[in-house]
N, CA and C atoms as an extended XYZ file, in Angstrom:
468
Properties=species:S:1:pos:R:3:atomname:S:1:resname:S:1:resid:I:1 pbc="F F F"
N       -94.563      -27.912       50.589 N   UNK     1
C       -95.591      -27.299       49.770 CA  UNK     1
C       -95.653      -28.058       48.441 C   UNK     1
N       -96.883      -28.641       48.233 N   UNK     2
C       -97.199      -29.397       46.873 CA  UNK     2
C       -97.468      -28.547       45.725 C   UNK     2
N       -96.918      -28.601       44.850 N   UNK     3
C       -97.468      -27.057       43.702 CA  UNK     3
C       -98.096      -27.858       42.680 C   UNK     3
N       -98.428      -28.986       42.702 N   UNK     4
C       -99.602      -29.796       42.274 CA  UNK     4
C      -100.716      -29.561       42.491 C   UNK     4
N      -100.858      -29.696       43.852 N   UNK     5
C      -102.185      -29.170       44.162 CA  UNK     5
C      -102.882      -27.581       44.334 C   UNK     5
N      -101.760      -26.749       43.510 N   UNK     6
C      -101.930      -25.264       43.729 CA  UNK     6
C      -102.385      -25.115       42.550 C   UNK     6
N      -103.373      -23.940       42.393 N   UNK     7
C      -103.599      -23.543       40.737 CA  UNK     7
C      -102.676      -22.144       40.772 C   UNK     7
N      -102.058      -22.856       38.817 N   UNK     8
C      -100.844      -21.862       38.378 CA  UNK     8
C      -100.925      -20.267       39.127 C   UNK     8
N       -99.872      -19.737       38.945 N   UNK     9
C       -99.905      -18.197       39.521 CA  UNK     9
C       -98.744      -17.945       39.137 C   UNK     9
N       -98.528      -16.459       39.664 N   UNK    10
C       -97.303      -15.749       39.304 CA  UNK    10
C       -96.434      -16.640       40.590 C   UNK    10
N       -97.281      -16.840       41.932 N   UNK    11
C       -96.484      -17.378       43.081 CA  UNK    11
C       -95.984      -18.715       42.624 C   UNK    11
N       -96.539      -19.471       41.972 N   UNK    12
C       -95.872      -20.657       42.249 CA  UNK    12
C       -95.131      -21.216       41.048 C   UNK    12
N       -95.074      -19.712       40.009 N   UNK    13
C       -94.107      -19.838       39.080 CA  UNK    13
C       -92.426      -19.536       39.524 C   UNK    13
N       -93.105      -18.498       40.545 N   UNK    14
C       -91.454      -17.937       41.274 CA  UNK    14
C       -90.852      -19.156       42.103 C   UNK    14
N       -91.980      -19.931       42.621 N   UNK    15
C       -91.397      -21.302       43.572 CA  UNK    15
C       -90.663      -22.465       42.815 C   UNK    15
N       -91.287      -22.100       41.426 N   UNK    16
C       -90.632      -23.229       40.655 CA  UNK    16
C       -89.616      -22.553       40.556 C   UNK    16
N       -88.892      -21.096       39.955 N   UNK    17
C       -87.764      -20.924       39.487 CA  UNK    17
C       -86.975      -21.306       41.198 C   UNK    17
N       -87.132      -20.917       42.378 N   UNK    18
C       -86.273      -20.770       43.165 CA  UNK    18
C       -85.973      -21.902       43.612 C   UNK    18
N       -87.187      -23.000       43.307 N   UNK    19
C       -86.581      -24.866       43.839 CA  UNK    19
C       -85.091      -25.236       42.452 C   UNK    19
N       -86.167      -24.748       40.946 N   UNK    20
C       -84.401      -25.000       40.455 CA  UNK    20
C       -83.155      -24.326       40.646 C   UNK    20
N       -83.443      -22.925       40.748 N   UNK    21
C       -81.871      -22.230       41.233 CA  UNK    21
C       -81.241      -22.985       42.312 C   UNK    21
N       -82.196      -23.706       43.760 N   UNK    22
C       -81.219      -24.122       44.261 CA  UNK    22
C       -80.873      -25.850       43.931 C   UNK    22
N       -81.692      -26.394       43.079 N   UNK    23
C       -81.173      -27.780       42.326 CA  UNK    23
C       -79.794      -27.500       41.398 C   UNK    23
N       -79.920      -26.268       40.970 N   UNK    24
C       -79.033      -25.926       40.078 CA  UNK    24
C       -77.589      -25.306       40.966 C   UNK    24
N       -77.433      -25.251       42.149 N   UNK    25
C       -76.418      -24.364       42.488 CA  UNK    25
C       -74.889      -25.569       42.566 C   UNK    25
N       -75.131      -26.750       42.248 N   UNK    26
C       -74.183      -27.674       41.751 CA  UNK    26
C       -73.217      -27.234       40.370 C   UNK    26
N       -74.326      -26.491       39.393 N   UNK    27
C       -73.467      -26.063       38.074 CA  UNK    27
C       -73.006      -24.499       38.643 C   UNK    27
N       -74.071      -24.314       39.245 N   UNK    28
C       -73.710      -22.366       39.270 CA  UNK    28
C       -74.117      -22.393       40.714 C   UNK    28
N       -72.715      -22.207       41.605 N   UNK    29
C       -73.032      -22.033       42.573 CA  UNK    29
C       -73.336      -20.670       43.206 C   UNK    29
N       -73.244      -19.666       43.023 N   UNK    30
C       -73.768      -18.412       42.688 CA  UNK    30
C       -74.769      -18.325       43.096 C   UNK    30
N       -75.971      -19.270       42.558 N   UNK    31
C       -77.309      -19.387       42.547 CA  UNK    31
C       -77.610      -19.176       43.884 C   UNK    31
N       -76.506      -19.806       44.865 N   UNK    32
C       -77.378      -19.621       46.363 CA  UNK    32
C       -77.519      -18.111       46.746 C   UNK    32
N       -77.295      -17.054       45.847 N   UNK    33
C       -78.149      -15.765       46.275 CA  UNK    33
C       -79.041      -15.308       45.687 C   UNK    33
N       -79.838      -16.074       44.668 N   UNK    34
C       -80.875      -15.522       44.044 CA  UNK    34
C       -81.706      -15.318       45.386 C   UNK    34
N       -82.331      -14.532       45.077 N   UNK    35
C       -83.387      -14.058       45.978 CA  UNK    35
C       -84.499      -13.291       45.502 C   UNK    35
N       -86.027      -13.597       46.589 N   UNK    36
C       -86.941      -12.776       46.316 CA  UNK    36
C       -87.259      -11.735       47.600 C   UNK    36
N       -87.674      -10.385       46.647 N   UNK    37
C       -88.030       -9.272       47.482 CA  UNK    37
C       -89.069       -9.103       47.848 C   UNK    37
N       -90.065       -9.655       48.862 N   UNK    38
C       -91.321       -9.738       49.620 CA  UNK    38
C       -91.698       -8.413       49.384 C   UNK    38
N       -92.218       -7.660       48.460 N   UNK    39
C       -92.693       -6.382       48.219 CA  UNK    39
C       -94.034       -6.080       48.192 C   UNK    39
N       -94.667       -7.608       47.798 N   UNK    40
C       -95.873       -7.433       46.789 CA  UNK    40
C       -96.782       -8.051       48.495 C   UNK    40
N       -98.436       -8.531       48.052 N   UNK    41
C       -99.102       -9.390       48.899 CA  UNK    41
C       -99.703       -8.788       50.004 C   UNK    41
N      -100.204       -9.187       50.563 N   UNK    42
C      -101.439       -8.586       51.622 CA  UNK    42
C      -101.676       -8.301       52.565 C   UNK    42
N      -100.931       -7.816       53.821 N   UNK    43
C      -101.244       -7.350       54.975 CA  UNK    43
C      -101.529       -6.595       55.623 C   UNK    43
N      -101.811       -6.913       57.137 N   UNK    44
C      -102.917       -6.158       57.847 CA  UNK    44
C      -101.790       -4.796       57.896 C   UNK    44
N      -102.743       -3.584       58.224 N   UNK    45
C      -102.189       -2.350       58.368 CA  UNK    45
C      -101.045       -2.255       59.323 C   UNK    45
N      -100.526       -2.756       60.571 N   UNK    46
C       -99.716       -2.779       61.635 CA  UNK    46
C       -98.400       -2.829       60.912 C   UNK    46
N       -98.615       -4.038       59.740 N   UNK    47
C       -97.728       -5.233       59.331 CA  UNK    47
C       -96.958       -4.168       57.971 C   UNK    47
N       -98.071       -3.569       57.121 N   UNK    48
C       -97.614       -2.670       56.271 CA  UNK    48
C       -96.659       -1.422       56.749 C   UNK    48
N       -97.114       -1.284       57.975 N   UNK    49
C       -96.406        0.315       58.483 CA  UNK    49
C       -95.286        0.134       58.844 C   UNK    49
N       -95.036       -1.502       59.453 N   UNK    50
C       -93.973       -1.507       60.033 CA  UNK    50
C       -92.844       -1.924       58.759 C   UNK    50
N       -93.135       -2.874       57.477 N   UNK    51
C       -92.576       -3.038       56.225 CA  UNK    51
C       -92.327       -1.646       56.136 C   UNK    51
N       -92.788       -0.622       55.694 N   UNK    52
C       -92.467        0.529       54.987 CA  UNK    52
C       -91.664        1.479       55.748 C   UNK    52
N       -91.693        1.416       57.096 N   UNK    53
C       -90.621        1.835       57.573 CA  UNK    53
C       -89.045        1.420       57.797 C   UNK    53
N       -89.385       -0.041       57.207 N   UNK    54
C       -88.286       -0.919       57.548 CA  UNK    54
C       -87.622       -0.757       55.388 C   UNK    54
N       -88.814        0.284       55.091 N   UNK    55
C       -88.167        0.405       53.772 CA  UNK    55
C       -88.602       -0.207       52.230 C   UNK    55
N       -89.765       -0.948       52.576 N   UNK    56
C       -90.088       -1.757       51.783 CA  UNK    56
C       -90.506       -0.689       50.824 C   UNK    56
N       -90.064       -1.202       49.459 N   UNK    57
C       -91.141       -0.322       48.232 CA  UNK    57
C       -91.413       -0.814       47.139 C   UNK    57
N       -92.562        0.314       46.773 N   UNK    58
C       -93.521       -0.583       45.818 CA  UNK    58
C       -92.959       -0.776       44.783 C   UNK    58
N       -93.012       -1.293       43.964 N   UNK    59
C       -92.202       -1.495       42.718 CA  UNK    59
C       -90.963       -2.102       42.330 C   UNK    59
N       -90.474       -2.802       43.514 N   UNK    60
C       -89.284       -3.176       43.320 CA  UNK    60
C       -89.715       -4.925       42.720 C   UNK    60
N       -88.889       -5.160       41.828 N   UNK    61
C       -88.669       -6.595       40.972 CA  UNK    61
C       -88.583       -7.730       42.437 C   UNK    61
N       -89.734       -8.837       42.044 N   UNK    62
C       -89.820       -9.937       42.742 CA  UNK    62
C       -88.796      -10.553       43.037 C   UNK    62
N       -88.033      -10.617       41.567 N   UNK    63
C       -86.425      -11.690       41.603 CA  UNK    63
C       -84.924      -10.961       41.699 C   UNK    63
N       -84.070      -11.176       42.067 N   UNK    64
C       -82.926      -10.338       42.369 CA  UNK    64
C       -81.230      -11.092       42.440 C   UNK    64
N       -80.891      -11.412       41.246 N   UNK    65
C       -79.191      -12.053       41.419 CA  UNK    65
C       -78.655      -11.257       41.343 C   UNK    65
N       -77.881      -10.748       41.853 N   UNK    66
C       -77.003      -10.165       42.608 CA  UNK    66
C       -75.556       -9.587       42.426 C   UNK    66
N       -75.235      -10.760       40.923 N   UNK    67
C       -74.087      -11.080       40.637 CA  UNK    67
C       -74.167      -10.371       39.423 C   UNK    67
N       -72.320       -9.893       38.871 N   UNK    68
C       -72.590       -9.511       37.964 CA  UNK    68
C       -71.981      -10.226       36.072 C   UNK    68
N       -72.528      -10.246       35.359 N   UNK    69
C       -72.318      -10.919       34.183 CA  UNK    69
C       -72.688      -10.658       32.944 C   UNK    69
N       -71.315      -10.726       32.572 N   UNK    70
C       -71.338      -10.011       30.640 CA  UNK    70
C       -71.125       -8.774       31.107 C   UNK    70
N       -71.928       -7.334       30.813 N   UNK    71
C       -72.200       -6.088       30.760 CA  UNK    71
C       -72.876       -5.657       32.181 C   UNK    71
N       -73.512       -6.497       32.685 N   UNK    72
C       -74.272       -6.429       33.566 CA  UNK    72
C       -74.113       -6.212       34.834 C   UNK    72
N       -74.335       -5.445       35.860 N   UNK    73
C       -73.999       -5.234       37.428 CA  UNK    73
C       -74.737       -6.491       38.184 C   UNK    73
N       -76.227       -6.812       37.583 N   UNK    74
C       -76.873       -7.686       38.247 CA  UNK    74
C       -78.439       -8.002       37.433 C   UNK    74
N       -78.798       -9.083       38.172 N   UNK    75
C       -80.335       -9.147       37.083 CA  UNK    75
C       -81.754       -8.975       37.946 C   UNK    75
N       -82.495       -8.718       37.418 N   UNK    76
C       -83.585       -8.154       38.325 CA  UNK    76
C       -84.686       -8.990       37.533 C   UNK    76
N       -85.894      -10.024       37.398 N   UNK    77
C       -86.752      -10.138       37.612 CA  UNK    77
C       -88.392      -10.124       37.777 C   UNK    77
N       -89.014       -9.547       36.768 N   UNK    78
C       -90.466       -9.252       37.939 CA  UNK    78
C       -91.120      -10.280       36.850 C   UNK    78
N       -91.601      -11.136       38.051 N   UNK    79
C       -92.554      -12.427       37.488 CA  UNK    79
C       -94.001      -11.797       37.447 C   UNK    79
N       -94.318      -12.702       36.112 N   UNK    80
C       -95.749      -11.809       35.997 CA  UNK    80
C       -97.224      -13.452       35.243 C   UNK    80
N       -98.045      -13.700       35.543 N   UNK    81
C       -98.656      -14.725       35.262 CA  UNK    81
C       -99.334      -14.359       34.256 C   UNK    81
N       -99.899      -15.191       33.082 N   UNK    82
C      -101.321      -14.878       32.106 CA  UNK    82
C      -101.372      -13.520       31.835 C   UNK    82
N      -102.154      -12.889       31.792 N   UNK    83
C      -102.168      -11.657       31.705 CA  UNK    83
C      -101.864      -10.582       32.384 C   UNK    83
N      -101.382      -10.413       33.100 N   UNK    84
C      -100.894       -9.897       34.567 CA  UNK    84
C       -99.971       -8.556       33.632 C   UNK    84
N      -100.013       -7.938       33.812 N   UNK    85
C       -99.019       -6.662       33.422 CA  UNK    85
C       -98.249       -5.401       34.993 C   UNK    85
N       -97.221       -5.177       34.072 N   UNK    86
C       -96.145       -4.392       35.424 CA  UNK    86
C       -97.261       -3.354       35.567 C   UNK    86
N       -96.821       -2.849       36.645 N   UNK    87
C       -97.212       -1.539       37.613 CA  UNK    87
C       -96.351       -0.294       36.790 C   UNK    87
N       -96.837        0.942       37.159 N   UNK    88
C       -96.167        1.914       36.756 CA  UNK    88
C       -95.327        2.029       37.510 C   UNK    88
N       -95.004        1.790       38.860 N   UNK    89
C       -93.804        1.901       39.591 CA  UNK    89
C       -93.028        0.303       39.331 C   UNK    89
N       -93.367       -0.585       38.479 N   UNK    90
C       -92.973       -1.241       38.270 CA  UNK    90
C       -91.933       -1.545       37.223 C   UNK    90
N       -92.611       -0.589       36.000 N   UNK    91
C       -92.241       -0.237       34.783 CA  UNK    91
C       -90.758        0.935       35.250 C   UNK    91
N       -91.024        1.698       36.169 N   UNK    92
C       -90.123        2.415       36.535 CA  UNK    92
C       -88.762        2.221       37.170 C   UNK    92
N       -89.180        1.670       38.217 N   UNK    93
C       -88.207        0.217       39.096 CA  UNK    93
C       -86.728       -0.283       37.254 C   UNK    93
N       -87.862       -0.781       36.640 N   UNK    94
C       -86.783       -1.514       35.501 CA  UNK    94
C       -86.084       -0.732       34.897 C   UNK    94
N       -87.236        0.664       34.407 N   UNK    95
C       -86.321        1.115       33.501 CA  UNK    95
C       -84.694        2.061       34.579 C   UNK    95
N       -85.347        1.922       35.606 N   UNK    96
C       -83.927        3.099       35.869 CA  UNK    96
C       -83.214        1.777       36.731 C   UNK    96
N       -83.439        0.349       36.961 N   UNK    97
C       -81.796       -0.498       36.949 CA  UNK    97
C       -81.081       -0.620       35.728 C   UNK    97
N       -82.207       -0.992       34.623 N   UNK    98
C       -81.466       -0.643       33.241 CA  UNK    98
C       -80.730        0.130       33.074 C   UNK    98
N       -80.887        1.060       33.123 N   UNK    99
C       -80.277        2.621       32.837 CA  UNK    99
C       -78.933        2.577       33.984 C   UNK    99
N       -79.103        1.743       35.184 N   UNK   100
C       -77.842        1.651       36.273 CA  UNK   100
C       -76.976        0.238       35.329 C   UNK   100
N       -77.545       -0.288       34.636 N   UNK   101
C       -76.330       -1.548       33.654 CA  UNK   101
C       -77.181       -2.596       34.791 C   UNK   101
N       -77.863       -3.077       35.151 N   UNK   102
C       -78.736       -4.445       35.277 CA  UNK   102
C       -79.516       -4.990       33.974 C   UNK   102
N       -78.916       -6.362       33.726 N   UNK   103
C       -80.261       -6.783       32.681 CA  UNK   103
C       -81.575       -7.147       33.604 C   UNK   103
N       -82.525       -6.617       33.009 N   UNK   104
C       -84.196       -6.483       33.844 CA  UNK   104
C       -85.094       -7.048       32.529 C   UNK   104
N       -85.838       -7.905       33.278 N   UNK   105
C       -87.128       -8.645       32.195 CA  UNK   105
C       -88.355       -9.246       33.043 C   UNK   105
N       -88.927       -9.353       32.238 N   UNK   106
C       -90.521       -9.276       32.938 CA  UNK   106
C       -90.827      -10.812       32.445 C   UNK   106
N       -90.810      -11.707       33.266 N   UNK   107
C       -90.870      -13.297       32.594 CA  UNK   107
C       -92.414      -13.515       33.571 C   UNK   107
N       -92.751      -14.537       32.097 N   UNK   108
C       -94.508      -14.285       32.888 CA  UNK   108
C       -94.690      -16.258       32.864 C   UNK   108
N       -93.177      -16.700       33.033 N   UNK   109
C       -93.644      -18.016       33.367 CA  UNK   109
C       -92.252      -18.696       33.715 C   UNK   109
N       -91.987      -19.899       34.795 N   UNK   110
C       -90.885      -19.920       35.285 CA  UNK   110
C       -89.908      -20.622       34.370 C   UNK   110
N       -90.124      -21.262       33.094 N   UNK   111
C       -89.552      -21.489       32.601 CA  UNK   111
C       -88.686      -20.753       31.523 C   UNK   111
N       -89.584      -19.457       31.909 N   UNK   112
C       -88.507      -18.409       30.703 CA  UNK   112
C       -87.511      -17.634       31.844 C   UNK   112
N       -87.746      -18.041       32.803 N   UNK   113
C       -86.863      -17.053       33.796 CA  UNK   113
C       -86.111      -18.135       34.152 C   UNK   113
N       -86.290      -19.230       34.151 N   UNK   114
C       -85.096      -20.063       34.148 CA  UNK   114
C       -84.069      -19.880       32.808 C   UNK   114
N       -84.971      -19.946       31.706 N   UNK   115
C       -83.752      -19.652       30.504 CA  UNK   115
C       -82.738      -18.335       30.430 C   UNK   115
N       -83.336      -17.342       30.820 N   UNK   116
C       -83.177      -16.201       31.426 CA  UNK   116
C       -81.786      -16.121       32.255 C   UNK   116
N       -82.270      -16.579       33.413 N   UNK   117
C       -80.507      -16.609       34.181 CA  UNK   117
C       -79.806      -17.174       33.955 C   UNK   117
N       -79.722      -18.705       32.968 N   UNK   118
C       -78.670      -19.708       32.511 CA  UNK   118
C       -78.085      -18.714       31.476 C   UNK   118
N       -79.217      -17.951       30.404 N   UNK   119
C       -78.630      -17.084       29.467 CA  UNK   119
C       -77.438      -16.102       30.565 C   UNK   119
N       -78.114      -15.693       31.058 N   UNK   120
C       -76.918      -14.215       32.065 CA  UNK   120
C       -76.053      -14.979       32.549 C   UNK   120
N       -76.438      -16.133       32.932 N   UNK   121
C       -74.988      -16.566       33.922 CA  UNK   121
C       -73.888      -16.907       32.860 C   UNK   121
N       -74.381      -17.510       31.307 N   UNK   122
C       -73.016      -17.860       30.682 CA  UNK   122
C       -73.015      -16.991       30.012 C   UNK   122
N       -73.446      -15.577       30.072 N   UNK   123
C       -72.648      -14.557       29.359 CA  UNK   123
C       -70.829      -14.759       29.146 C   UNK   123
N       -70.376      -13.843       28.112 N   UNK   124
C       -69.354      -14.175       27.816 CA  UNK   124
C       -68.837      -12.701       28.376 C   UNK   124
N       -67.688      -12.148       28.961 N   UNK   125
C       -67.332      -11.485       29.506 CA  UNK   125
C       -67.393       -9.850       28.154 C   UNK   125
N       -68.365       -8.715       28.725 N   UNK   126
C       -68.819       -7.864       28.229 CA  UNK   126
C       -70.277       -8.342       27.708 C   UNK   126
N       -70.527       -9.377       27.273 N   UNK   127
C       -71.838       -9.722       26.710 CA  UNK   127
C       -72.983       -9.137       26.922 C   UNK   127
N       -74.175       -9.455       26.419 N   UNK   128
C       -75.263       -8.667       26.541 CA  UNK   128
C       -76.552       -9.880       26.168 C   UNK   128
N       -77.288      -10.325       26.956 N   UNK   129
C       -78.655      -11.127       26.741 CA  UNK   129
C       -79.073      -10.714       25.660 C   UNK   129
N       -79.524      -11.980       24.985 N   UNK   130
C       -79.654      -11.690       23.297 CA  UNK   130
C       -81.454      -12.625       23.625 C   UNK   130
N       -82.259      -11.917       23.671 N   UNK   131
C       -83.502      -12.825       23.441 CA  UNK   131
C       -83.895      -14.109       22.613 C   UNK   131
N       -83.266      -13.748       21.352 N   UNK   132
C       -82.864      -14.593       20.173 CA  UNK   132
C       -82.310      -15.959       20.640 C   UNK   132
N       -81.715      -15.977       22.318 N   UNK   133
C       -81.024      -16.938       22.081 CA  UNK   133
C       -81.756      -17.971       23.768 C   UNK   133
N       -82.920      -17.599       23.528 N   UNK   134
C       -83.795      -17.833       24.631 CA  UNK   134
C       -84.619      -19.020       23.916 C   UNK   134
N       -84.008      -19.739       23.711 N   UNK   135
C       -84.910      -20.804       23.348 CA  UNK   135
C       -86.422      -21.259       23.890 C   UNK   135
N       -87.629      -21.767       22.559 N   UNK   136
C       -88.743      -22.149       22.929 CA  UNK   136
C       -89.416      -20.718       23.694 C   UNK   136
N       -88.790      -19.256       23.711 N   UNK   137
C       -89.313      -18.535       24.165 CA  UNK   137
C       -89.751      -17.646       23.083 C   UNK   137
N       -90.707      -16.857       23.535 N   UNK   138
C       -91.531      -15.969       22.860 CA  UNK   138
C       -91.654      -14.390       23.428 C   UNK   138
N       -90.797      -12.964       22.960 N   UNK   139
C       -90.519      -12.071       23.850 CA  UNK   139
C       -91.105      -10.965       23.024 C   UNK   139
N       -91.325       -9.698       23.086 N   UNK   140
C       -91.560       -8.380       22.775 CA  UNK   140
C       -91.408       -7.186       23.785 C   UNK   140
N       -91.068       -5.903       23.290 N   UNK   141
C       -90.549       -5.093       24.239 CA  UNK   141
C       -91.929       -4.234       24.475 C   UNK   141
N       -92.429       -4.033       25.729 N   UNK   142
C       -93.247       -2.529       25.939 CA  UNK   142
C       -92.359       -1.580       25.094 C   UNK   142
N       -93.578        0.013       25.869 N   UNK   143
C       -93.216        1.398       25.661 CA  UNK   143
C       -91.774        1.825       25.727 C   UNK   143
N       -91.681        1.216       27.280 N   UNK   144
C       -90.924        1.633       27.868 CA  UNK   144
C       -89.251        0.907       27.626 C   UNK   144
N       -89.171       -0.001       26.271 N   UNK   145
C       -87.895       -0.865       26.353 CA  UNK   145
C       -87.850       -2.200       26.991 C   UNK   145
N       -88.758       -2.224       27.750 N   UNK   146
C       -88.668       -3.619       28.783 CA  UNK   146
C       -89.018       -4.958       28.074 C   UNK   146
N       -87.882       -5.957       28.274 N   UNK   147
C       -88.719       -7.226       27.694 CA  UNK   147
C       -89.178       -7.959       28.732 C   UNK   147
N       -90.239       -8.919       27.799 N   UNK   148
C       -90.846       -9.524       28.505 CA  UNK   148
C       -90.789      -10.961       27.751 C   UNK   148
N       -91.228      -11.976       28.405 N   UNK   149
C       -91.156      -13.583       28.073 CA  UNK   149
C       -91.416      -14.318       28.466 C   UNK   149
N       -91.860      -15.120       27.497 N   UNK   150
C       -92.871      -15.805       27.711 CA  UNK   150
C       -92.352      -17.621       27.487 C   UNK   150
N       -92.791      -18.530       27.789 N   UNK   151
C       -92.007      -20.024       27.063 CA  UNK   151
C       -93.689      -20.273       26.346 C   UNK   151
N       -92.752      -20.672       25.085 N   UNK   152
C       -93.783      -21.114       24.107 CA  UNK   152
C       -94.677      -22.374       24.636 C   UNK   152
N       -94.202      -23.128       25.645 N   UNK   153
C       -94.635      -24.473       25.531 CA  UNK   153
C       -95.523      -24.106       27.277 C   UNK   153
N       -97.041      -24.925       26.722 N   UNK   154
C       -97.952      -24.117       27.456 CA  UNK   154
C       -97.671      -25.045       29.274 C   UNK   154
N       -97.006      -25.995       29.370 N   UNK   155
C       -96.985      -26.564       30.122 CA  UNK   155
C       -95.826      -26.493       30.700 C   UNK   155
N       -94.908      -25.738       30.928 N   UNK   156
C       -93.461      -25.434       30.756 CA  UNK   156
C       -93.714      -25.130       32.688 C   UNK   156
């Protein structure tokens, strides 16, 4: 798959983070469980009934490591493009892993969700993701506590 010839999206921001997690699983080998949760996207009715019985639900975060670091049980994810904003079961999804000790963030481009897990992965044992220290990124919290982030650099 060429992501050259794709125009930007939330999809082929997540393709970029998951080609570097696994370029990256040389420093952090860990990385080979990031994973995404096929939650979101379009199918025929057969295809939905049989997902939702098999458990699928709405609102659950696109991205998912697994591992835990600093303060954290695990990190959760939800990629979001341009203007694109969470779901209310989306918003919900975060706030109650938060509330379970997951760091959860709403990165609306793959280069802040790359800074993102390098930040969590070298947490320092008890630590806590400091936005501040998200370089070239640009963050603010919703209603609801949730951050979100952005990379300053429009080509990132």
């Amino acid at each position: 798959m060429k992501l050259k010839n794709m125009k930007r999206s939330e999809d082929t921001e997540q393709i970029k983070v998951i080609r570097w997690a696994a370029a990256a699983e040389c420093r952090y080998p860990e990385l080979k469980w990031l994973h995404h949760i096929p939650n979101g996207g379009t199918r025929n009715s057969q295809e939905a009934i049989k997902l939702k019985n098999m458990g699928v639900k709405p609102g659950i975060s696109d991205l998912h490591f697994p591992f835990p670091h600093g303060r954290y049980h695990g990190l959760y994810i939800e990629m979001k493009y341009g203007k694109n904003v969470t779901t209310q079961k989306q918003s919900e999804f975060l706030c109650d892993m938060c509330d379970a000790r997951h760091c959860v963030a709403v990165c609306h481009d793959a280069q802040s969700a790359i800074k993102l897990i390098e930040e969590y992965i070298n947490l320092p044992e008890n630590g806590l993701v400091d936005p501040d220290e998200l370089e070239k990124s640009s963050y603010h919290f919703d209603d609801d506590g949730i951050c979100h982030i952005q990379s300053l650099d429009p080509f990132a």
